[in-house]
């Protein structure tokens, strides 16, 4: 029985070696956060639609539900064009609580998606380790660094900036049609909106413009925030590599080697 058990264990280990673990599933918290975000926006829309007299619109109303959704997303993304503003103490208190609490609903799905991407990177690394053929096949992968087990920082920055450029391009093209502005004005409005500046001299005035702006602003501002985070990560990674190269290339004295032997066993590991 013992040899049979050993054979079974060996076969199981061999199967695990050639069969990598399944890819990670999208975390449930992300789905829940998106559902909570939708419910939170619905709550804000309900309050706005129930008390429209508490808000003023410099360009006039288009549709109560569309204006409410547009106001909630502009507030949640901290753009603040100023075309729709609270006009009563109750509306101001609502805006304060809405933007402060809403930060969490935006951050949770974003953090969850980042964790999901990291799990995918880990899965790729484990697959490469357990399958040498796969490792040789992906040794020239320009997106993932197999040795480090993560996506290349420069590629992450490039992808994030590419998403931002796509958001600006889509916004410019559609704003040209729905808001009937010149090319310079639509590019100006798109860039100022995506970067969360929102001066307010150019805003979304039409019904179709506000319908488009609601999801576009939410996606674009998150993409810009992620791009800035990756840029900071790239600079930190560059400094770490420079520091590591300096430490590894400098000459060490005998006393420094002895100080590095923290185990006092005559070896530095």
PDB file of C-alpha atoms in Angstrom:
ATOM      1  CA  UNK A   1       0.000   0.000   0.000  1.00  0.00           C
ATOM      2  CA  UNK A   2       2.852   2.370   0.735  1.00  0.00           C
ATOM      3  CA  UNK A   3       4.326   2.291  -2.798  1.00  0.00           C
ATOM      4  CA  UNK A   4       0.831   2.824  -4.213  1.00  0.00           C
ATOM      5  CA  UNK A   5       0.283   5.856  -1.975  1.00  0.00           C
ATOM      6  CA  UNK A   6       3.629   7.286  -3.003  1.00  0.00           C
ATOM      7  CA  UNK A   7       2.733   6.773  -6.650  1.00  0.00           C
ATOM      8  CA  UNK A   8      -0.616   8.486  -6.188  1.00  0.00           C
ATOM      9  CA  UNK A   9       1.003  11.446  -4.450  1.00  0.00           C
ATOM     10  CA  UNK A  10       3.649  11.688  -7.159  1.00  0.00           C
ATOM     11  CA  UNK A  11       0.999  11.608  -9.877  1.00  0.00           C
ATOM     12  CA  UNK A  12      -0.991  14.283  -8.061  1.00  0.00           C
ATOM     13  CA  UNK A  13       2.082  16.492  -7.722  1.00  0.00           C
ATOM     14  CA  UNK A  14       2.893  15.979 -11.393  1.00  0.00           C
ATOM     15  CA  UNK A  15      -0.664  16.939 -12.350  1.00  0.00           C
ATOM     16  CA  UNK A  16      -0.490  20.067 -10.197  1.00  0.00           C
ATOM     17  CA  UNK A  17       2.818  20.938 -11.811  1.00  0.00           C
ATOM     18  CA  UNK A  18       1.418  20.807 -15.333  1.00  0.00           C
ATOM     19  CA  UNK A  19      -2.049  22.137 -14.512  1.00  0.00           C
ATOM     20  CA  UNK A  20      -1.762  25.724 -13.294  1.00  0.00           C
ATOM     21  CA  UNK A  21      -4.408  27.079 -10.939  1.00  0.00           C
ATOM     22  CA  UNK A  22      -7.458  28.654 -12.545  1.00  0.00           C
ATOM     23  CA  UNK A  23      -7.323  32.399 -13.125  1.00  0.00           C
ATOM     24  CA  UNK A  24      -8.703  34.514 -10.289  1.00  0.00           C
ATOM     25  CA  UNK A  25     -12.288  35.586 -10.412  1.00  0.00           C
ATOM     26  CA  UNK A  26     -13.353  39.176 -10.283  1.00  0.00           C
ATOM     27  CA  UNK A  27     -13.760  40.034  -6.588  1.00  0.00           C
ATOM     28  CA  UNK A  28     -17.325  40.172  -5.324  1.00  0.00           C
ATOM     29  CA  UNK A  29     -16.605  43.440  -3.527  1.00  0.00           C
ATOM     30  CA  UNK A  30     -16.179  45.185  -6.885  1.00  0.00           C
ATOM     31  CA  UNK A  31     -19.637  44.122  -8.050  1.00  0.00           C
ATOM     32  CA  UNK A  32     -21.125  45.112  -4.721  1.00  0.00           C
ATOM     33  CA  UNK A  33     -19.384  48.478  -4.812  1.00  0.00           C
ATOM     34  CA  UNK A  34     -20.732  49.194  -8.285  1.00  0.00           C
ATOM     35  CA  UNK A  35     -24.217  48.241  -7.160  1.00  0.00           C
ATOM     36  CA  UNK A  36     -23.869  50.501  -4.121  1.00  0.00           C
ATOM     37  CA  UNK A  37     -22.597  53.272  -6.395  1.00  0.00           C
ATOM     38  CA  UNK A  38     -25.657  52.931  -8.613  1.00  0.00           C
ATOM     39  CA  UNK A  39     -27.914  52.922  -5.566  1.00  0.00           C
ATOM     40  CA  UNK A  40     -26.100  55.958  -4.189  1.00  0.00           C
ATOM     41  CA  UNK A  41     -26.527  57.841  -7.458  1.00  0.00           C
ATOM     42  CA  UNK A  42     -30.186  56.829  -7.490  1.00  0.00           C
ATOM     43  CA  UNK A  43     -30.545  58.297  -3.995  1.00  0.00           C
ATOM     44  CA  UNK A  44     -29.005  61.576  -5.131  1.00  0.00           C
ATOM     45  CA  UNK A  45     -31.167  61.678  -8.243  1.00  0.00           C
ATOM     46  CA  UNK A  46     -34.261  61.055  -6.132  1.00  0.00           C
ATOM     47  CA  UNK A  47     -33.433  63.920  -3.778  1.00  0.00           C
ATOM     48  CA  UNK A  48     -32.765  66.306  -6.663  1.00  0.00           C
ATOM     49  CA  UNK A  49     -35.903  65.291  -8.548  1.00  0.00           C
ATOM     50  CA  UNK A  50     -38.029  65.565  -5.407  1.00  0.00           C
ATOM     51  CA  UNK A  51     -36.784  69.063  -4.544  1.00  0.00           C
ATOM     52  CA  UNK A  52     -35.794  70.753  -7.824  1.00  0.00           C
ATOM     53  CA  UNK A  53     -36.587  74.192  -6.384  1.00  0.00           C
ATOM     54  CA  UNK A  54     -33.584  73.810  -4.052  1.00  0.00           C
ATOM     55  CA  UNK A  55     -31.196  73.929  -7.028  1.00  0.00           C
ATOM     56  CA  UNK A  56     -30.524  76.651  -9.576  1.00  0.00           C
ATOM     57  CA  UNK A  57     -29.401  76.109 -13.163  1.00  0.00           C
ATOM     58  CA  UNK A  58     -27.722  78.947 -15.035  1.00  0.00           C
ATOM     59  CA  UNK A  59     -28.498  77.408 -18.430  1.00  0.00           C
ATOM     60  CA  UNK A  60     -32.025  76.291 -17.667  1.00  0.00           C
ATOM     61  CA  UNK A  61     -33.307  72.768 -17.019  1.00  0.00           C
ATOM     62  CA  UNK A  62     -33.343  70.012 -19.635  1.00  0.00           C
ATOM     63  CA  UNK A  63     -34.961  67.024 -17.927  1.00  0.00           C
ATOM     64  CA  UNK A  64     -35.340  66.527 -14.156  1.00  0.00           C
ATOM     65  CA  UNK A  65     -33.783  63.046 -14.085  1.00  0.00           C
ATOM     66  CA  UNK A  66     -30.976  63.906 -16.510  1.00  0.00           C
ATOM     67  CA  UNK A  67     -30.154  67.133 -14.680  1.00  0.00           C
ATOM     68  CA  UNK A  68     -30.170  65.286 -11.362  1.00  0.00           C
ATOM     69  CA  UNK A  69     -27.818  62.554 -12.612  1.00  0.00           C
ATOM     70  CA  UNK A  70     -25.559  65.138 -14.234  1.00  0.00           C
ATOM     71  CA  UNK A  71     -25.384  67.189 -11.026  1.00  0.00           C
ATOM     72  CA  UNK A  72     -24.658  64.127  -8.867  1.00  0.00           C
ATOM     73  CA  UNK A  73     -21.814  62.882 -11.069  1.00  0.00           C
ATOM     74  CA  UNK A  74     -20.270  66.338 -11.478  1.00  0.00           C
ATOM     75  CA  UNK A  75     -20.368  66.670  -7.695  1.00  0.00           C
ATOM     76  CA  UNK A  76     -19.064  63.150  -7.085  1.00  0.00           C
ATOM     77  CA  UNK A  77     -16.148  63.677  -9.489  1.00  0.00           C
ATOM     78  CA  UNK A  78     -15.330  67.016  -7.759  1.00  0.00           C
ATOM     79  CA  UNK A  79     -15.463  68.925 -11.051  1.00  0.00           C
ATOM     80  CA  UNK A  80     -17.974  71.579 -10.036  1.00  0.00           C
ATOM     81  CA  UNK A  81     -18.765  73.464 -13.235  1.00  0.00           C
ATOM     82  CA  UNK A  82     -21.135  75.779 -11.400  1.00  0.00           C
ATOM     83  CA  UNK A  83     -23.968  75.560 -13.914  1.00  0.00           C
ATOM     84  CA  UNK A  84     -26.157  73.700 -11.388  1.00  0.00           C
ATOM     85  CA  UNK A  85     -25.693  74.728  -7.765  1.00  0.00           C
ATOM     86  CA  UNK A  86     -27.501  74.175  -4.449  1.00  0.00           C
ATOM     87  CA  UNK A  87     -29.704  77.134  -3.538  1.00  0.00           C
ATOM     88  CA  UNK A  88     -30.993  76.213  -0.077  1.00  0.00           C
ATOM     89  CA  UNK A  89     -29.436  75.080   3.221  1.00  0.00           C
ATOM     90  CA  UNK A  90     -30.924  71.609   2.774  1.00  0.00           C
ATOM     91  CA  UNK A  91     -29.447  71.294  -0.714  1.00  0.00           C
ATOM     92  CA  UNK A  92     -26.044  72.482   0.508  1.00  0.00           C
ATOM     93  CA  UNK A  93     -26.064  69.940   3.331  1.00  0.00           C
ATOM     94  CA  UNK A  94     -27.036  67.280   0.812  1.00  0.00           C
ATOM     95  CA  UNK A  95     -24.147  68.250  -1.488  1.00  0.00           C
ATOM     96  CA  UNK A  96     -21.650  68.164   1.394  1.00  0.00           C
ATOM     97  CA  UNK A  97     -22.687  64.718   2.582  1.00  0.00           C
ATOM     98  CA  UNK A  98     -23.071  63.385  -0.953  1.00  0.00           C
ATOM     99  CA  UNK A  99     -19.526  64.198  -2.049  1.00  0.00           C
ATOM    100  CA  UNK A 100     -17.855  63.164   1.221  1.00  0.00           C
ATOM    101  CA  UNK A 101     -19.596  59.804   1.469  1.00  0.00           C
ATOM    102  CA  UNK A 102     -19.411  59.222  -2.274  1.00  0.00           C
ATOM    103  CA  UNK A 103     -15.615  59.132  -2.271  1.00  0.00           C
ATOM    104  CA  UNK A 104     -15.763  55.674  -0.722  1.00  0.00           C
ATOM    105  CA  UNK A 105     -18.073  54.287  -3.385  1.00  0.00           C
ATOM    106  CA  UNK A 106     -15.689  55.435  -6.108  1.00  0.00           C
ATOM    107  CA  UNK A 107     -12.556  54.215  -4.333  1.00  0.00           C
ATOM    108  CA  UNK A 108     -13.784  50.703  -3.502  1.00  0.00           C
ATOM    109  CA  UNK A 109     -14.443  49.510  -7.079  1.00  0.00           C
ATOM    110  CA  UNK A 110     -11.220  51.151  -8.248  1.00  0.00           C
ATOM    111  CA  UNK A 111      -9.173  49.430  -5.534  1.00  0.00           C
ATOM    112  CA  UNK A 112     -10.979  46.175  -6.215  1.00  0.00           C
ATOM    113  CA  UNK A 113     -10.133  46.286  -9.892  1.00  0.00           C
ATOM    114  CA  UNK A 114      -6.481  46.966  -9.044  1.00  0.00           C
ATOM    115  CA  UNK A 115      -6.449  43.934  -6.745  1.00  0.00           C
ATOM    116  CA  UNK A 116      -8.021  41.876  -9.517  1.00  0.00           C
ATOM    117  CA  UNK A 117      -5.282  42.913 -11.958  1.00  0.00           C
ATOM    118  CA  UNK A 118      -2.617  42.050  -9.379  1.00  0.00           C
ATOM    119  CA  UNK A 119      -4.173  38.609  -8.936  1.00  0.00           C
ATOM    120  CA  UNK A 120      -4.048  38.104 -12.695  1.00  0.00           C
ATOM    121  CA  UNK A 121      -0.356  39.002 -12.669  1.00  0.00           C
ATOM    122  CA  UNK A 122       0.282  36.522  -9.877  1.00  0.00           C
ATOM    123  CA  UNK A 123      -1.603  33.854 -11.816  1.00  0.00           C
ATOM    124  CA  UNK A 124       0.572  34.498 -14.869  1.00  0.00           C
ATOM    125  CA  UNK A 125       3.710  34.188 -12.751  1.00  0.00           C
ATOM    126  CA  UNK A 126       2.588  30.902 -11.182  1.00  0.00           C
ATOM    127  CA  UNK A 127       1.688  29.552 -14.615  1.00  0.00           C
ATOM    128  CA  UNK A 128       5.111  30.493 -15.943  1.00  0.00           C
ATOM    129  CA  UNK A 129       6.872  28.862 -12.993  1.00  0.00           C
ATOM    130  CA  UNK A 130       4.910  25.616 -13.205  1.00  0.00           C
ATOM    131  CA  UNK A 131       5.090  25.426 -16.981  1.00  0.00           C
ATOM    132  CA  UNK A 132       8.614  26.017 -18.344  1.00  0.00           C
ATOM    133  CA  UNK A 133       7.311  26.002 -21.918  1.00  0.00           C
ATOM    134  CA  UNK A 134       4.968  28.853 -21.080  1.00  0.00           C
ATOM    135  CA  UNK A 135       7.824  30.730 -19.442  1.00  0.00           C
ATOM    136  CA  UNK A 136       9.968  30.377 -22.557  1.00  0.00           C
ATOM    137  CA  UNK A 137       7.031  31.387 -24.726  1.00  0.00           C
ATOM    138  CA  UNK A 138       6.421  34.593 -22.736  1.00  0.00           C
ATOM    139  CA  UNK A 139      10.036  35.506 -22.028  1.00  0.00           C
ATOM    140  CA  UNK A 140       9.724  38.446 -24.451  1.00  0.00           C
ATOM    141  CA  UNK A 141       6.391  39.596 -23.062  1.00  0.00           C
ATOM    142  CA  UNK A 142       6.308  43.387 -23.243  1.00  0.00           C
ATOM    143  CA  UNK A 143       3.369  43.762 -20.866  1.00  0.00           C
ATOM    144  CA  UNK A 144       4.310  41.436 -17.997  1.00  0.00           C
ATOM    145  CA  UNK A 145       7.718  41.056 -16.394  1.00  0.00           C
ATOM    146  CA  UNK A 146       7.916  37.309 -15.748  1.00  0.00           C
ATOM    147  CA  UNK A 147      10.979  37.589 -13.505  1.00  0.00           C
ATOM    148  CA  UNK A 148       9.410  40.217 -11.256  1.00  0.00           C
ATOM    149  CA  UNK A 149       5.903  38.804 -11.498  1.00  0.00           C
ATOM    150  CA  UNK A 150       4.144  42.061 -12.334  1.00  0.00           C
ATOM    151  CA  UNK A 151       3.151  44.272 -15.213  1.00  0.00           C
ATOM    152  CA  UNK A 152       5.919  46.503 -16.469  1.00  0.00           C
ATOM    153  CA  UNK A 153       5.576  49.963 -14.972  1.00  0.00           C
ATOM    154  CA  UNK A 154       6.143  51.776 -18.251  1.00  0.00           C
ATOM    155  CA  UNK A 155       3.514  49.651 -19.941  1.00  0.00           C
ATOM    156  CA  UNK A 156       1.018  50.464 -17.194  1.00  0.00           C
ATOM    157  CA  UNK A 157       1.717  54.169 -17.649  1.00  0.00           C
ATOM    158  CA  UNK A 158       1.365  53.849 -21.422  1.00  0.00           C
ATOM    159  CA  UNK A 159      -1.917  51.971 -21.154  1.00  0.00           C
ATOM    160  CA  UNK A 160      -3.335  54.417 -18.610  1.00  0.00           C
ATOM    161  CA  UNK A 161      -2.362  57.442 -20.696  1.00  0.00           C
ATOM    162  CA  UNK A 162      -3.803  55.696 -23.746  1.00  0.00           C
ATOM    163  CA  UNK A 163      -7.140  55.293 -21.965  1.00  0.00           C
ATOM    164  CA  UNK A 164      -7.067  58.976 -21.019  1.00  0.00           C
ATOM    165  CA  UNK A 165      -6.336  59.937 -24.628  1.00  0.00           C
ATOM    166  CA  UNK A 166      -9.232  57.769 -25.808  1.00  0.00           C
ATOM    167  CA  UNK A 167     -11.555  59.421 -23.281  1.00  0.00           C
ATOM    168  CA  UNK A 168     -10.503  62.874 -24.473  1.00  0.00           C
ATOM    169  CA  UNK A 169     -10.885  61.843 -28.114  1.00  0.00           C
ATOM    170  CA  UNK A 170     -14.330  60.342 -27.600  1.00  0.00           C
ATOM    171  CA  UNK A 171     -15.427  63.353 -25.575  1.00  0.00           C
ATOM    172  CA  UNK A 172     -14.159  65.792 -28.181  1.00  0.00           C
ATOM    173  CA  UNK A 173     -15.862  63.980 -31.055  1.00  0.00           C
ATOM    174  CA  UNK A 174     -19.249  63.590 -29.392  1.00  0.00           C
ATOM    175  CA  UNK A 175     -19.254  67.026 -27.781  1.00  0.00           C
ATOM    176  CA  UNK A 176     -18.751  68.523 -31.210  1.00  0.00           C
ATOM    177  CA  UNK A 177     -22.048  66.938 -32.274  1.00  0.00           C
ATOM    178  CA  UNK A 178     -24.225  67.329 -29.181  1.00  0.00           C
ATOM    179  CA  UNK A 179     -23.115  70.780 -27.986  1.00  0.00           C
ATOM    180  CA  UNK A 180     -22.464  72.454 -31.372  1.00  0.00           C
ATOM    181  CA  UNK A 181     -19.223  74.137 -30.305  1.00  0.00           C
ATOM    182  CA  UNK A 182     -16.014  74.813 -32.204  1.00  0.00           C
ATOM    183  CA  UNK A 183     -13.158  72.332 -32.199  1.00  0.00           C
ATOM    184  CA  UNK A 184     -11.006  74.380 -29.855  1.00  0.00           C
ATOM    185  CA  UNK A 185     -13.866  74.804 -27.399  1.00  0.00           C
ATOM    186  CA  UNK A 186     -14.776  71.106 -27.346  1.00  0.00           C
ATOM    187  CA  UNK A 187     -11.132  70.066 -26.869  1.00  0.00           C
ATOM    188  CA  UNK A 188     -10.839  72.664 -24.118  1.00  0.00           C
ATOM    189  CA  UNK A 189     -14.015  71.443 -22.401  1.00  0.00           C
ATOM    190  CA  UNK A 190     -12.988  67.782 -22.725  1.00  0.00           C
ATOM    191  CA  UNK A 191      -9.511  68.304 -21.256  1.00  0.00           C
ATOM    192  CA  UNK A 192     -10.713  70.581 -18.458  1.00  0.00           C
ATOM    193  CA  UNK A 193     -13.421  68.059 -17.584  1.00  0.00           C
ATOM    194  CA  UNK A 194     -11.184  64.986 -17.655  1.00  0.00           C
ATOM    195  CA  UNK A 195      -8.569  66.679 -15.473  1.00  0.00           C
ATOM    196  CA  UNK A 196     -11.295  67.772 -13.014  1.00  0.00           C
ATOM    197  CA  UNK A 197     -10.559  71.489 -13.447  1.00  0.00           C
ATOM    198  CA  UNK A 198     -13.985  72.616 -14.642  1.00  0.00           C
ATOM    199  CA  UNK A 199     -13.675  76.389 -14.938  1.00  0.00           C
ATOM    200  CA  UNK A 200     -17.339  76.659 -15.870  1.00  0.00           C
ATOM    201  CA  UNK A 201     -17.342  78.999 -18.865  1.00  0.00           C
ATOM    202  CA  UNK A 202     -18.063  75.993 -21.125  1.00  0.00           C
ATOM    203  CA  UNK A 203     -20.488  73.399 -19.773  1.00  0.00           C
ATOM    204  CA  UNK A 204     -22.939  70.777 -20.956  1.00  0.00           C
ATOM    205  CA  UNK A 205     -26.144  72.622 -21.804  1.00  0.00           C
ATOM    206  CA  UNK A 206     -28.206  70.229 -23.915  1.00  0.00           C
ATOM    207  CA  UNK A 207     -30.116  67.123 -22.905  1.00  0.00           C
ATOM    208  CA  UNK A 208     -27.963  64.831 -25.045  1.00  0.00           C
ATOM    209  CA  UNK A 209     -24.810  66.522 -23.807  1.00  0.00           C
ATOM    210  CA  UNK A 210     -25.663  65.862 -20.172  1.00  0.00           C
ATOM    211  CA  UNK A 211     -26.721  62.300 -20.954  1.00  0.00           C
ATOM    212  CA  UNK A 212     -23.312  61.693 -22.505  1.00  0.00           C
ATOM    213  CA  UNK A 213     -21.423  63.591 -19.804  1.00  0.00           C
ATOM    214  CA  UNK A 214     -22.783  61.518 -16.918  1.00  0.00           C
ATOM    215  CA  UNK A 215     -20.988  58.195 -17.641  1.00  0.00           C
ATOM    216  CA  UNK A 216     -18.136  59.833 -19.565  1.00  0.00           C
ATOM    217  CA  UNK A 217     -17.072  62.057 -16.675  1.00  0.00           C
ATOM    218  CA  UNK A 218     -17.124  59.169 -14.207  1.00  0.00           C
ATOM    219  CA  UNK A 219     -14.939  56.913 -16.370  1.00  0.00           C
ATOM    220  CA  UNK A 220     -12.581  59.674 -17.524  1.00  0.00           C
ATOM    221  CA  UNK A 221     -11.807  61.081 -14.091  1.00  0.00           C
ATOM    222  CA  UNK A 222     -11.040  57.597 -12.752  1.00  0.00           C
ATOM    223  CA  UNK A 223      -8.734  56.974 -15.721  1.00  0.00           C
ATOM    224  CA  UNK A 224      -6.840  60.209 -15.083  1.00  0.00           C
ATOM    225  CA  UNK A 225      -6.451  59.396 -11.388  1.00  0.00           C
ATOM    226  CA  UNK A 226      -5.076  55.951 -12.249  1.00  0.00           C
ATOM    227  CA  UNK A 227      -2.669  57.449 -14.812  1.00  0.00           C
ATOM    228  CA  UNK A 228      -1.219  59.855 -12.240  1.00  0.00           C
ATOM    229  CA  UNK A 229      -0.835  56.975  -9.785  1.00  0.00           C
ATOM    230  CA  UNK A 230       1.093  54.932 -12.352  1.00  0.00           C
ATOM    231  CA  UNK A 231       3.314  57.919 -13.159  1.00  0.00           C
ATOM    232  CA  UNK A 232       4.188  58.224  -9.479  1.00  0.00           C
ATOM    233  CA  UNK A 233       4.840  54.477  -9.333  1.00  0.00           C
ATOM    234  CA  UNK A 234       7.180  54.724 -12.327  1.00  0.00           C
ATOM    235  CA  UNK A 235       9.212  57.502 -10.705  1.00  0.00           C
ATOM    236  CA  UNK A 236       9.451  55.558  -7.442  1.00  0.00           C
ATOM    237  CA  UNK A 237      10.497  52.405  -9.298  1.00  0.00           C
ATOM    238  CA  UNK A 238      13.160  54.368 -11.169  1.00  0.00           C
ATOM    239  CA  UNK A 239      14.581  55.732  -7.920  1.00  0.00           C
ATOM    240  CA  UNK A 240      14.583  52.284  -6.335  1.00  0.00           C
ATOM    241  CA  UNK A 241      16.463  50.794  -9.286  1.00  0.00           C
ATOM    242  CA  UNK A 242      19.000  53.631  -9.205  1.00  0.00           C
ATOM    243  CA  UNK A 243      19.530  53.117  -5.478  1.00  0.00           C
ATOM    244  CA  UNK A 244      19.898  49.356  -5.924  1.00  0.00           C
ATOM    245  CA  UNK A 245      22.460  49.829  -8.696  1.00  0.00           C
ATOM    246  CA  UNK A 246      24.408  52.247  -6.517  1.00  0.00           C
ATOM    247  CA  UNK A 247      24.466  49.833  -3.588  1.00  0.00           C
ATOM    248  CA  UNK A 248      25.473  46.856  -5.728  1.00  0.00           C
ATOM    249  CA  UNK A 249      28.183  48.708  -7.650  1.00  0.00           C
ATOM    250  CA  UNK A 250      29.934  50.478  -4.773  1.00  0.00           C
ATOM    251  CA  UNK A 251      33.038  49.076  -3.115  1.00  0.00           C
ATOM    252  CA  UNK A 252      32.588  47.686   0.377  1.00  0.00           C
ATOM    253  CA  UNK A 253      35.203  47.603   3.084  1.00  0.00           C
ATOM    254  CA  UNK A 254      35.954  44.629   5.314  1.00  0.00           C
ATOM    255  CA  UNK A 255      34.211  46.293   8.244  1.00  0.00           C
ATOM    256  CA  UNK A 256      31.062  46.801   6.148  1.00  0.00           C
ATOM    257  CA  UNK A 257      31.088  43.126   5.142  1.00  0.00           C
ATOM    258  CA  UNK A 258      31.441  42.135   8.789  1.00  0.00           C
ATOM    259  CA  UNK A 259      28.596  44.464   9.724  1.00  0.00           C
ATOM    260  CA  UNK A 260      26.423  42.874   7.016  1.00  0.00           C
ATOM    261  CA  UNK A 261      26.959  39.441   8.587  1.00  0.00           C
ATOM    262  CA  UNK A 262      24.042  39.799  10.974  1.00  0.00           C
ATOM    263  CA  UNK A 263      23.965  36.028  11.686  1.00  0.00           C
ATOM    264  CA  UNK A 264      27.649  35.942  12.684  1.00  0.00           C
ATOM    265  CA  UNK A 265      28.161  32.763  10.669  1.00  0.00           C
ATOM    266  CA  UNK A 266      30.860  34.057   8.338  1.00  0.00           C
ATOM    267  CA  UNK A 267      28.510  34.405   5.349  1.00  0.00           C
ATOM    268  CA  UNK A 268      26.635  37.339   3.833  1.00  0.00           C
ATOM    269  CA  UNK A 269      23.398  36.353   2.113  1.00  0.00           C
TER     270      UNK A 269
END
